[in-house]
PDB file of C-alpha atoms in Angstrom:
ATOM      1  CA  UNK F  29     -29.775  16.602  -4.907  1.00 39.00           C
ATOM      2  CA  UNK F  30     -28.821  19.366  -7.211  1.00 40.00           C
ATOM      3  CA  UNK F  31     -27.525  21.860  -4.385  1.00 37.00           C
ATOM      4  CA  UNK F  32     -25.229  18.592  -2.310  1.00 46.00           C
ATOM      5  CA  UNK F  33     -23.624  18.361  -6.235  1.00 41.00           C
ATOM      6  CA  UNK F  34     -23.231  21.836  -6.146  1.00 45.00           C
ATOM      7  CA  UNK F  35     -21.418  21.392  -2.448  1.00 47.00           C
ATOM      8  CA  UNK F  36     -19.652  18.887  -3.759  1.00 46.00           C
ATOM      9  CA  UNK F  37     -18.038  20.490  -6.503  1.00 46.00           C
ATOM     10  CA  UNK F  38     -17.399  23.534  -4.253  1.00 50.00           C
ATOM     11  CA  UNK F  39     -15.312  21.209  -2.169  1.00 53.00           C
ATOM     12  CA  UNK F  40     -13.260  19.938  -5.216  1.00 56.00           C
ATOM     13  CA  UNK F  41     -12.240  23.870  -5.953  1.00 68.00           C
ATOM     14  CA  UNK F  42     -11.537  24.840  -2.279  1.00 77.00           C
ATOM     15  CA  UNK F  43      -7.936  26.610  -2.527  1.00 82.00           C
ATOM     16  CA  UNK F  44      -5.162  24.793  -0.592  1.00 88.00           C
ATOM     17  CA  UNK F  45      -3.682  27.085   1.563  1.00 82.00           C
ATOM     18  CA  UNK F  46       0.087  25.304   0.760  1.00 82.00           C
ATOM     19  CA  UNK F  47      -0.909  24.706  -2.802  1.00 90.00           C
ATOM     20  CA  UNK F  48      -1.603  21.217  -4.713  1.00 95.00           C
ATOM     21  CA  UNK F  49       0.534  18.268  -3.898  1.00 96.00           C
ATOM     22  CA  UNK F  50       2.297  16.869  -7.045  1.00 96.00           C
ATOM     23  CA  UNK F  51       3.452  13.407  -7.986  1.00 96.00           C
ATOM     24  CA  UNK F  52       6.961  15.674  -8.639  1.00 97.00           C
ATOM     25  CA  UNK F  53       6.907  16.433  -4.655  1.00 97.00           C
ATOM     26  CA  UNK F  54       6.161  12.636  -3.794  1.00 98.00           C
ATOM     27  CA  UNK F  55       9.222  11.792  -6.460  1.00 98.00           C
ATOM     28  CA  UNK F  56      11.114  14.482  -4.526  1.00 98.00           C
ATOM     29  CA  UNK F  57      10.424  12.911  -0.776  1.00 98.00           C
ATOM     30  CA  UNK F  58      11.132   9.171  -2.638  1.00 98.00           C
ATOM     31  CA  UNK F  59      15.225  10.666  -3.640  1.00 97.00           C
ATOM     32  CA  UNK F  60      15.435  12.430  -0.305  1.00 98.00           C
ATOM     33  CA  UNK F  61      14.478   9.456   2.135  1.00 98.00           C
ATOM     34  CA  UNK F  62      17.133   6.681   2.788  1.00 97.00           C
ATOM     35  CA  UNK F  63      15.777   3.196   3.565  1.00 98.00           C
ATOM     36  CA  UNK F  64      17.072   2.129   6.885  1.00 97.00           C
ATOM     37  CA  UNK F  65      18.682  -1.450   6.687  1.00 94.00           C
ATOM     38  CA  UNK F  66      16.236  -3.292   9.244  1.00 92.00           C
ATOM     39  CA  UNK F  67      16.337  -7.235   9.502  1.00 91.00           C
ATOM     40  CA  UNK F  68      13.656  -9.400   8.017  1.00 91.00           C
ATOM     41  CA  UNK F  69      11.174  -9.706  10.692  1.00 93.00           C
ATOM     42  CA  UNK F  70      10.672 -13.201  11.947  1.00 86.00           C
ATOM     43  CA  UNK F  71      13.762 -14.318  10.363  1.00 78.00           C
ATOM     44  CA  UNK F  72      16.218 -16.620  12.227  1.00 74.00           C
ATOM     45  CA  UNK F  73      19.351 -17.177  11.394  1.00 73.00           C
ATOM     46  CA  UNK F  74      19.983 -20.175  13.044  1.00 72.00           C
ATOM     47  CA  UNK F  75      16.872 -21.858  11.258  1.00 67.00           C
ATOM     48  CA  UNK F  76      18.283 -23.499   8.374  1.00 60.00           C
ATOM     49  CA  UNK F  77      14.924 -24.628   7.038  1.00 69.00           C
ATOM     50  CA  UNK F  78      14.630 -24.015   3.259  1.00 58.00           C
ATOM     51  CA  UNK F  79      10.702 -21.580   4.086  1.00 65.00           C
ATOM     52  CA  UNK F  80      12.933 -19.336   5.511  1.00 72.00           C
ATOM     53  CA  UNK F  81      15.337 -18.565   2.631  1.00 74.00           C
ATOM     54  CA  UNK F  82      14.763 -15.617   0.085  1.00 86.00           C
ATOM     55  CA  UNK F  83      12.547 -13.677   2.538  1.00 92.00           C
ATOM     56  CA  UNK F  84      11.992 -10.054   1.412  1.00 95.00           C
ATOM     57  CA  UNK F  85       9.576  -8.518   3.550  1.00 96.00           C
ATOM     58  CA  UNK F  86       9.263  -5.486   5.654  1.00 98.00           C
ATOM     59  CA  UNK F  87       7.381  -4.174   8.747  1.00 98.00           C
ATOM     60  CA  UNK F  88       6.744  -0.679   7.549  1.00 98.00           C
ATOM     61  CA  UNK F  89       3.899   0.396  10.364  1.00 98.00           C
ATOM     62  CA  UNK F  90       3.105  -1.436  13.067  1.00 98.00           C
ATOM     63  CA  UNK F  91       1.068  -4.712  11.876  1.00 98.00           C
ATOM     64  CA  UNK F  92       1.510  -3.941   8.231  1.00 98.00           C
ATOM     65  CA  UNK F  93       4.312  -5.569   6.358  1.00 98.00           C
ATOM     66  CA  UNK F  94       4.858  -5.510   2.742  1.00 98.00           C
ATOM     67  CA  UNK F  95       6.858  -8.251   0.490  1.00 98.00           C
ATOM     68  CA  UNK F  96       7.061  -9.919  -2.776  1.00 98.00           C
ATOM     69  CA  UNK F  97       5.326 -12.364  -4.537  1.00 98.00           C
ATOM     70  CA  UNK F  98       7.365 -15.470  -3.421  1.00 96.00           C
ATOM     71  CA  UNK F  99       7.165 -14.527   0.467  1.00 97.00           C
ATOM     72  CA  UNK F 100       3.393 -14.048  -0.400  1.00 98.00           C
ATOM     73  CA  UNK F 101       3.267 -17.376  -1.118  1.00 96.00           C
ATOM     74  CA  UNK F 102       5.728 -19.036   1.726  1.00 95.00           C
ATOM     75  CA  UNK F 103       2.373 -19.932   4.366  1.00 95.00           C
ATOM     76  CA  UNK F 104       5.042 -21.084   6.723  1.00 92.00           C
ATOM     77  CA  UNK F 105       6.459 -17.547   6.826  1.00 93.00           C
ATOM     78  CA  UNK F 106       2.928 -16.112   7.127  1.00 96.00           C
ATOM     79  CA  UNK F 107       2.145 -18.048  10.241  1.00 95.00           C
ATOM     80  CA  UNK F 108       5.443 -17.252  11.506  1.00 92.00           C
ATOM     81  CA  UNK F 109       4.949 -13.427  11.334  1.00 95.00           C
ATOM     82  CA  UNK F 110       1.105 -14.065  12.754  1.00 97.00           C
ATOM     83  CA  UNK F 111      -0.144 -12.498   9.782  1.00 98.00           C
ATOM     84  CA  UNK F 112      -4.137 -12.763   9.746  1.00 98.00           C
ATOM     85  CA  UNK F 113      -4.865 -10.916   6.146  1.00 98.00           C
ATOM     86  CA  UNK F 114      -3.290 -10.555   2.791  1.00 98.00           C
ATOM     87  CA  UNK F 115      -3.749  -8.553   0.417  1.00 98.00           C
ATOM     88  CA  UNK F 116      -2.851  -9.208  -3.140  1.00 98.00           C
ATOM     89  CA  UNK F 117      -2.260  -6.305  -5.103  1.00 98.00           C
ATOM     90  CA  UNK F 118      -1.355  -7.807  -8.412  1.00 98.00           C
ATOM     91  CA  UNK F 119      -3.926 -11.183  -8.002  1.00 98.00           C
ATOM     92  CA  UNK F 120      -3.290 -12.961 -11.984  1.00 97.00           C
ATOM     93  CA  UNK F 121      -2.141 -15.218 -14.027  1.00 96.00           C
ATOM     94  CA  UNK F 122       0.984 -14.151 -16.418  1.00 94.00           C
ATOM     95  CA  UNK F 123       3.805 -11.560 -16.828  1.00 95.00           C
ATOM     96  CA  UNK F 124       3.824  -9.277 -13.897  1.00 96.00           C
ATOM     97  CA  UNK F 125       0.761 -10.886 -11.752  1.00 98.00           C
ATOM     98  CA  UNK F 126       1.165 -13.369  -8.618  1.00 98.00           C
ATOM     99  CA  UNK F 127      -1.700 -16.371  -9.038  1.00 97.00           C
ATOM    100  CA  UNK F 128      -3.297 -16.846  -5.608  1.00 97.00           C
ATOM    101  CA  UNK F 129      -6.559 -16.469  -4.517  1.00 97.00           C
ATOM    102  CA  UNK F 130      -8.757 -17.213  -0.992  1.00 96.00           C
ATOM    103  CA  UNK F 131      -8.165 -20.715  -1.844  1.00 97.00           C
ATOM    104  CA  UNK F 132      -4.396 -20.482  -1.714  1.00 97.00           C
ATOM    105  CA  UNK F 133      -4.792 -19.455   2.312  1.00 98.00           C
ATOM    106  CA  UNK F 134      -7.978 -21.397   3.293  1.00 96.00           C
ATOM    107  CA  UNK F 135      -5.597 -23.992   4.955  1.00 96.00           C
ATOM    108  CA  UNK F 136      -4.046 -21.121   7.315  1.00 95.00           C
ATOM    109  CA  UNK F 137      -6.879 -19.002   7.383  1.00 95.00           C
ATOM    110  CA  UNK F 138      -6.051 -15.500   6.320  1.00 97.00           C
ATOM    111  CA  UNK F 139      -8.296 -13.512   5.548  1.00 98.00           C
ATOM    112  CA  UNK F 140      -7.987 -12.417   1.492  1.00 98.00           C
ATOM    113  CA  UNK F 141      -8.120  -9.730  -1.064  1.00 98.00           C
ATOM    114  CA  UNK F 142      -6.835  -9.995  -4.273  1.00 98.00           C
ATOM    115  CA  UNK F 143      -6.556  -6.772  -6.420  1.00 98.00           C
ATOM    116  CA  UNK F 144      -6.364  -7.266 -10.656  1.00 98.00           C
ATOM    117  CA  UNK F 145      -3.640  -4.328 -11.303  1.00 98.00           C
ATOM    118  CA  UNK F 146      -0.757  -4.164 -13.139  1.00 98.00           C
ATOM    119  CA  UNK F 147       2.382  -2.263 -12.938  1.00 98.00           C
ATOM    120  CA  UNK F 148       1.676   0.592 -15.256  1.00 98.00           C
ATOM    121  CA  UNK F 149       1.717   4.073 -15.239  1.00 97.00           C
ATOM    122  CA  UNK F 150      -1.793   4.108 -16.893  1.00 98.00           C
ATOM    123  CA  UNK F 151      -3.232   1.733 -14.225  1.00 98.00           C
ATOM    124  CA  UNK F 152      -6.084   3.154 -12.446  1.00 98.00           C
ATOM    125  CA  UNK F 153      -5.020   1.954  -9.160  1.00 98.00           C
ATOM    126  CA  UNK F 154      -7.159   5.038  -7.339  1.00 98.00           C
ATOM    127  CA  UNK F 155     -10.693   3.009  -7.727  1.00 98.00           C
ATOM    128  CA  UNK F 156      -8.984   0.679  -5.176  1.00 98.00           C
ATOM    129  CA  UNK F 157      -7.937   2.981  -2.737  1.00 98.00           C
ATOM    130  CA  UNK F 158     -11.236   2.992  -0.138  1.00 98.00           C
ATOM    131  CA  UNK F 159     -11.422  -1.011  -0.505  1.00 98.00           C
ATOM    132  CA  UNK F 160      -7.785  -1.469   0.145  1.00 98.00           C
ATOM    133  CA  UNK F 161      -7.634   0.827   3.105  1.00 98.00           C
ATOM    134  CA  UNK F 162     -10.705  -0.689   4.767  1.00 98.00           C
ATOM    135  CA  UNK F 163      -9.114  -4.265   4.075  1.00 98.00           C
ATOM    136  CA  UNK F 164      -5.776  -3.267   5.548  1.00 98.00           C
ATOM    137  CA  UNK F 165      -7.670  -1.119   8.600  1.00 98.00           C
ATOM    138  CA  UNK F 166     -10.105  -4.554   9.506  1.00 98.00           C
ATOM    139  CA  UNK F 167      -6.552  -6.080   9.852  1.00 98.00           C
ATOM    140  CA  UNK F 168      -4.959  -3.740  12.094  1.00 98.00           C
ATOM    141  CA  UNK F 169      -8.163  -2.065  14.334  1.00 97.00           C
ATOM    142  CA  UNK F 170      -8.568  -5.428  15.262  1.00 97.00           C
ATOM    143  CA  UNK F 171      -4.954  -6.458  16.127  1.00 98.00           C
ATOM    144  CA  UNK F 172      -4.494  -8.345  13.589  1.00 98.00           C
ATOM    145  CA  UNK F 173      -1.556  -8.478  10.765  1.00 98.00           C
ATOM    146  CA  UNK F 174      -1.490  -7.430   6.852  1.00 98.00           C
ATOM    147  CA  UNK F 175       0.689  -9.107   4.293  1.00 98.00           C
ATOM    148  CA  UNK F 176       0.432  -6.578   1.207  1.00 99.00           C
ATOM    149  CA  UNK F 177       2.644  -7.740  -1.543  1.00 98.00           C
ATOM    150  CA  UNK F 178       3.222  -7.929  -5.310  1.00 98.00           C
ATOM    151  CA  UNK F 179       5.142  -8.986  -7.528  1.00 98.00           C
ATOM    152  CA  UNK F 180       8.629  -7.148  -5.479  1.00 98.00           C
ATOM    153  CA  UNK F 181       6.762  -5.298  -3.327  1.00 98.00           C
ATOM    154  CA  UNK F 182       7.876  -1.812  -4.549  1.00 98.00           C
ATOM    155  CA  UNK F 183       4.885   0.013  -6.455  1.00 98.00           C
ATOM    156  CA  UNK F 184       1.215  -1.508  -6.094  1.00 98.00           C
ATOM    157  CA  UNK F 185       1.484  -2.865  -2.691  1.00 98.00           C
ATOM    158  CA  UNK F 186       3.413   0.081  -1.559  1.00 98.00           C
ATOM    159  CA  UNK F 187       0.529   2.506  -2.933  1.00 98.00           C
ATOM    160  CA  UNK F 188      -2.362   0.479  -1.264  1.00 98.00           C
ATOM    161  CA  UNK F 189      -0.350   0.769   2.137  1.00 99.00           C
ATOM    162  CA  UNK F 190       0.230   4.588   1.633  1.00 98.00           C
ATOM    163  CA  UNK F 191      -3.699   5.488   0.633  1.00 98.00           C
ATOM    164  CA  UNK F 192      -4.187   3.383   3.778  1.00 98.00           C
ATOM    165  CA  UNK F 193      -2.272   5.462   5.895  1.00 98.00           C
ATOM    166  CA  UNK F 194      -3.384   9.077   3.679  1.00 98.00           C
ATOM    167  CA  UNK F 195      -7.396   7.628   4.036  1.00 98.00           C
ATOM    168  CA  UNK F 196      -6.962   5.831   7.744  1.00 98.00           C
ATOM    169  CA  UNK F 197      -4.361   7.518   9.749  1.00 98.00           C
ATOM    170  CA  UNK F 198      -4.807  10.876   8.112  1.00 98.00           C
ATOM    171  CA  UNK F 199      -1.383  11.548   7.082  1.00 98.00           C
ATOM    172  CA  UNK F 200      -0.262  13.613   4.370  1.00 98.00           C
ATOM    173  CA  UNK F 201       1.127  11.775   1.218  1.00 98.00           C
ATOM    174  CA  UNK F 202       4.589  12.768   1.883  1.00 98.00           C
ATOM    175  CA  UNK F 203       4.986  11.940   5.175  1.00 98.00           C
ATOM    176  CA  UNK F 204       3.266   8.296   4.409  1.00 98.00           C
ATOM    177  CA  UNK F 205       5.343   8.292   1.503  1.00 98.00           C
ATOM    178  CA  UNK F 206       8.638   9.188   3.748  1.00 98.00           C
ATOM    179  CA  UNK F 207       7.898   6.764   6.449  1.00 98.00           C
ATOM    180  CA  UNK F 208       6.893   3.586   4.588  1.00 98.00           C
ATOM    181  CA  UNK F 209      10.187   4.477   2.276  1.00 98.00           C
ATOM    182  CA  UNK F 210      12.624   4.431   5.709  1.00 98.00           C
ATOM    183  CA  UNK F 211      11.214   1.233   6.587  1.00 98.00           C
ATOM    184  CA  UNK F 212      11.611  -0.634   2.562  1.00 98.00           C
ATOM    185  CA  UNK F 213      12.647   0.559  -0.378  1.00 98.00           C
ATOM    186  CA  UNK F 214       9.721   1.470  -2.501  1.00 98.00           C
ATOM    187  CA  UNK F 215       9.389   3.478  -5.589  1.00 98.00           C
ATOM    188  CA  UNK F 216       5.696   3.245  -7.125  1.00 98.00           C
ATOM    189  CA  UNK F 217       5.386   4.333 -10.921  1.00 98.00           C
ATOM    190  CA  UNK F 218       4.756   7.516 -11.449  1.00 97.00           C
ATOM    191  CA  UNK F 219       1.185   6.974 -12.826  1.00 98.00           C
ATOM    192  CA  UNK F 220       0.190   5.530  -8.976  1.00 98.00           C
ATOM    193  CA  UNK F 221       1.988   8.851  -7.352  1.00 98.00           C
ATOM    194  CA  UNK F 222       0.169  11.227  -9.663  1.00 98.00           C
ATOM    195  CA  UNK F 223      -2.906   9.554  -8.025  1.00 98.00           C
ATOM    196  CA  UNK F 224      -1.664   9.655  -4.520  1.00 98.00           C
ATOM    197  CA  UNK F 225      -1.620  13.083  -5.136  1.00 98.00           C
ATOM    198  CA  UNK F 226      -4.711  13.741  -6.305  1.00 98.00           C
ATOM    199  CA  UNK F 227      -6.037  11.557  -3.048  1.00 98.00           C
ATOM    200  CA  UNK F 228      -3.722  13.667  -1.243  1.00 98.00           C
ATOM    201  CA  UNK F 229      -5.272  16.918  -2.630  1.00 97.00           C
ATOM    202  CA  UNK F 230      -9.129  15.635  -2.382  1.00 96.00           C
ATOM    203  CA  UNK F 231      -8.221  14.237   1.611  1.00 97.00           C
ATOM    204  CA  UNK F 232      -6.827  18.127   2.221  1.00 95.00           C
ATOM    205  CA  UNK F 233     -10.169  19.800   0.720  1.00 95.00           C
ATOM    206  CA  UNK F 234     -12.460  17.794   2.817  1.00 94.00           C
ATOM    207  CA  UNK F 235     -10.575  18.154   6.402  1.00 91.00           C
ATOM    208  CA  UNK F 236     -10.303  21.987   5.490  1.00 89.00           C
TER     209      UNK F 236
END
């Protein structure tokens, strides 16, 4: 046991041969990528119905959408878009949280995962990193769909969708950080990129 800590640690120290990614390099690739102005997927125009009004949602890689709170919550939307799991990043009651639950979807049957977190640069949102990327990869390894929202779908959701893609698809945090930002405007804090970093810097070390 001693010696695989010993590995372990080794691991954490290996040098990176183009240094340690920053949160000031994922701030960086944030000002430097321009968010193309797509149209709300699934929206109609000439559907006058009131579910489809004040849509903000965006398809930023291919079955993975992220939104806010009140398109979180439109179920008529959801079925719309086919989406088959939804995951909650800011699951509470009060300032800054969005108060569903399993039971909120049970009548559409999505598949649910709600995530406690607030919006704050001292949030340990890392702890949820390997839960949210297996959530969001049993969605789409199985052709299935992802709503990932919070409150306006900027910081936590974006986060959980980029250590998807960093954990998942392999990708190095600014180029998940540049593609989901082309596709919708995000801009987590800069508490969440510090750890995308970090995750960036650990995912590096152990594909060396």
């Amino acid at each position: 046991m001693r010696s695989t800590w010993r590995d372990r640690d080794r691991d954490f120290q290996k040098h990176l041969p183009d240094g340690e990614t920053t949160q000031y390099h994922l701030i960086e690739t944030l000002r430097r990528t321009q968010t193309d102005n797509n149209p709300t997927p699934g929206y109609d125009p000439d559907h006058n119905d009131v579910y489809m009004l004040n849509l903000d949602c965006d398809e930023v890689y291919p079955g993975i959408f992220i939104g806010d709170a009140v398109t979180a919550k439109n179920k008529k939307y959801l079925k719309i878009l086919g989406i088959t799991h939804l995951l909650n990043a800011a699951e509470g009651n009060g300032y800054g949280f969005v108060n569903t639950d399993e039971n909120y979807y049970a009548d559409i049957k999505i598949k649910y995962l709600g995530l406690p977190l607030a919006d704050l640069f001292k949030t340990d949102i890392s702890k949820y990193f390997y839960t949210a990327a297996d959530f969001i990869d049993d969605a789409v390894s199985t052709g299935g769909k992802v709503f990932v929202n919070c409150i306006v779908g900027m910081s936590r959701s974006a986060t959980c969708v980029l250590a998807y893609l960093m954990i998942k698809k392999e990708m190095l945090a600014v180029d998940a950080v540049r593609l989901v930002r082309k596709n919708r405007y995000i801009q987590p804090n800069d508490g969440f990129l510090h750890q995308l970093a970090q995750l960036d810097n650990q995912l590096r070390r152990l594909r060396l």
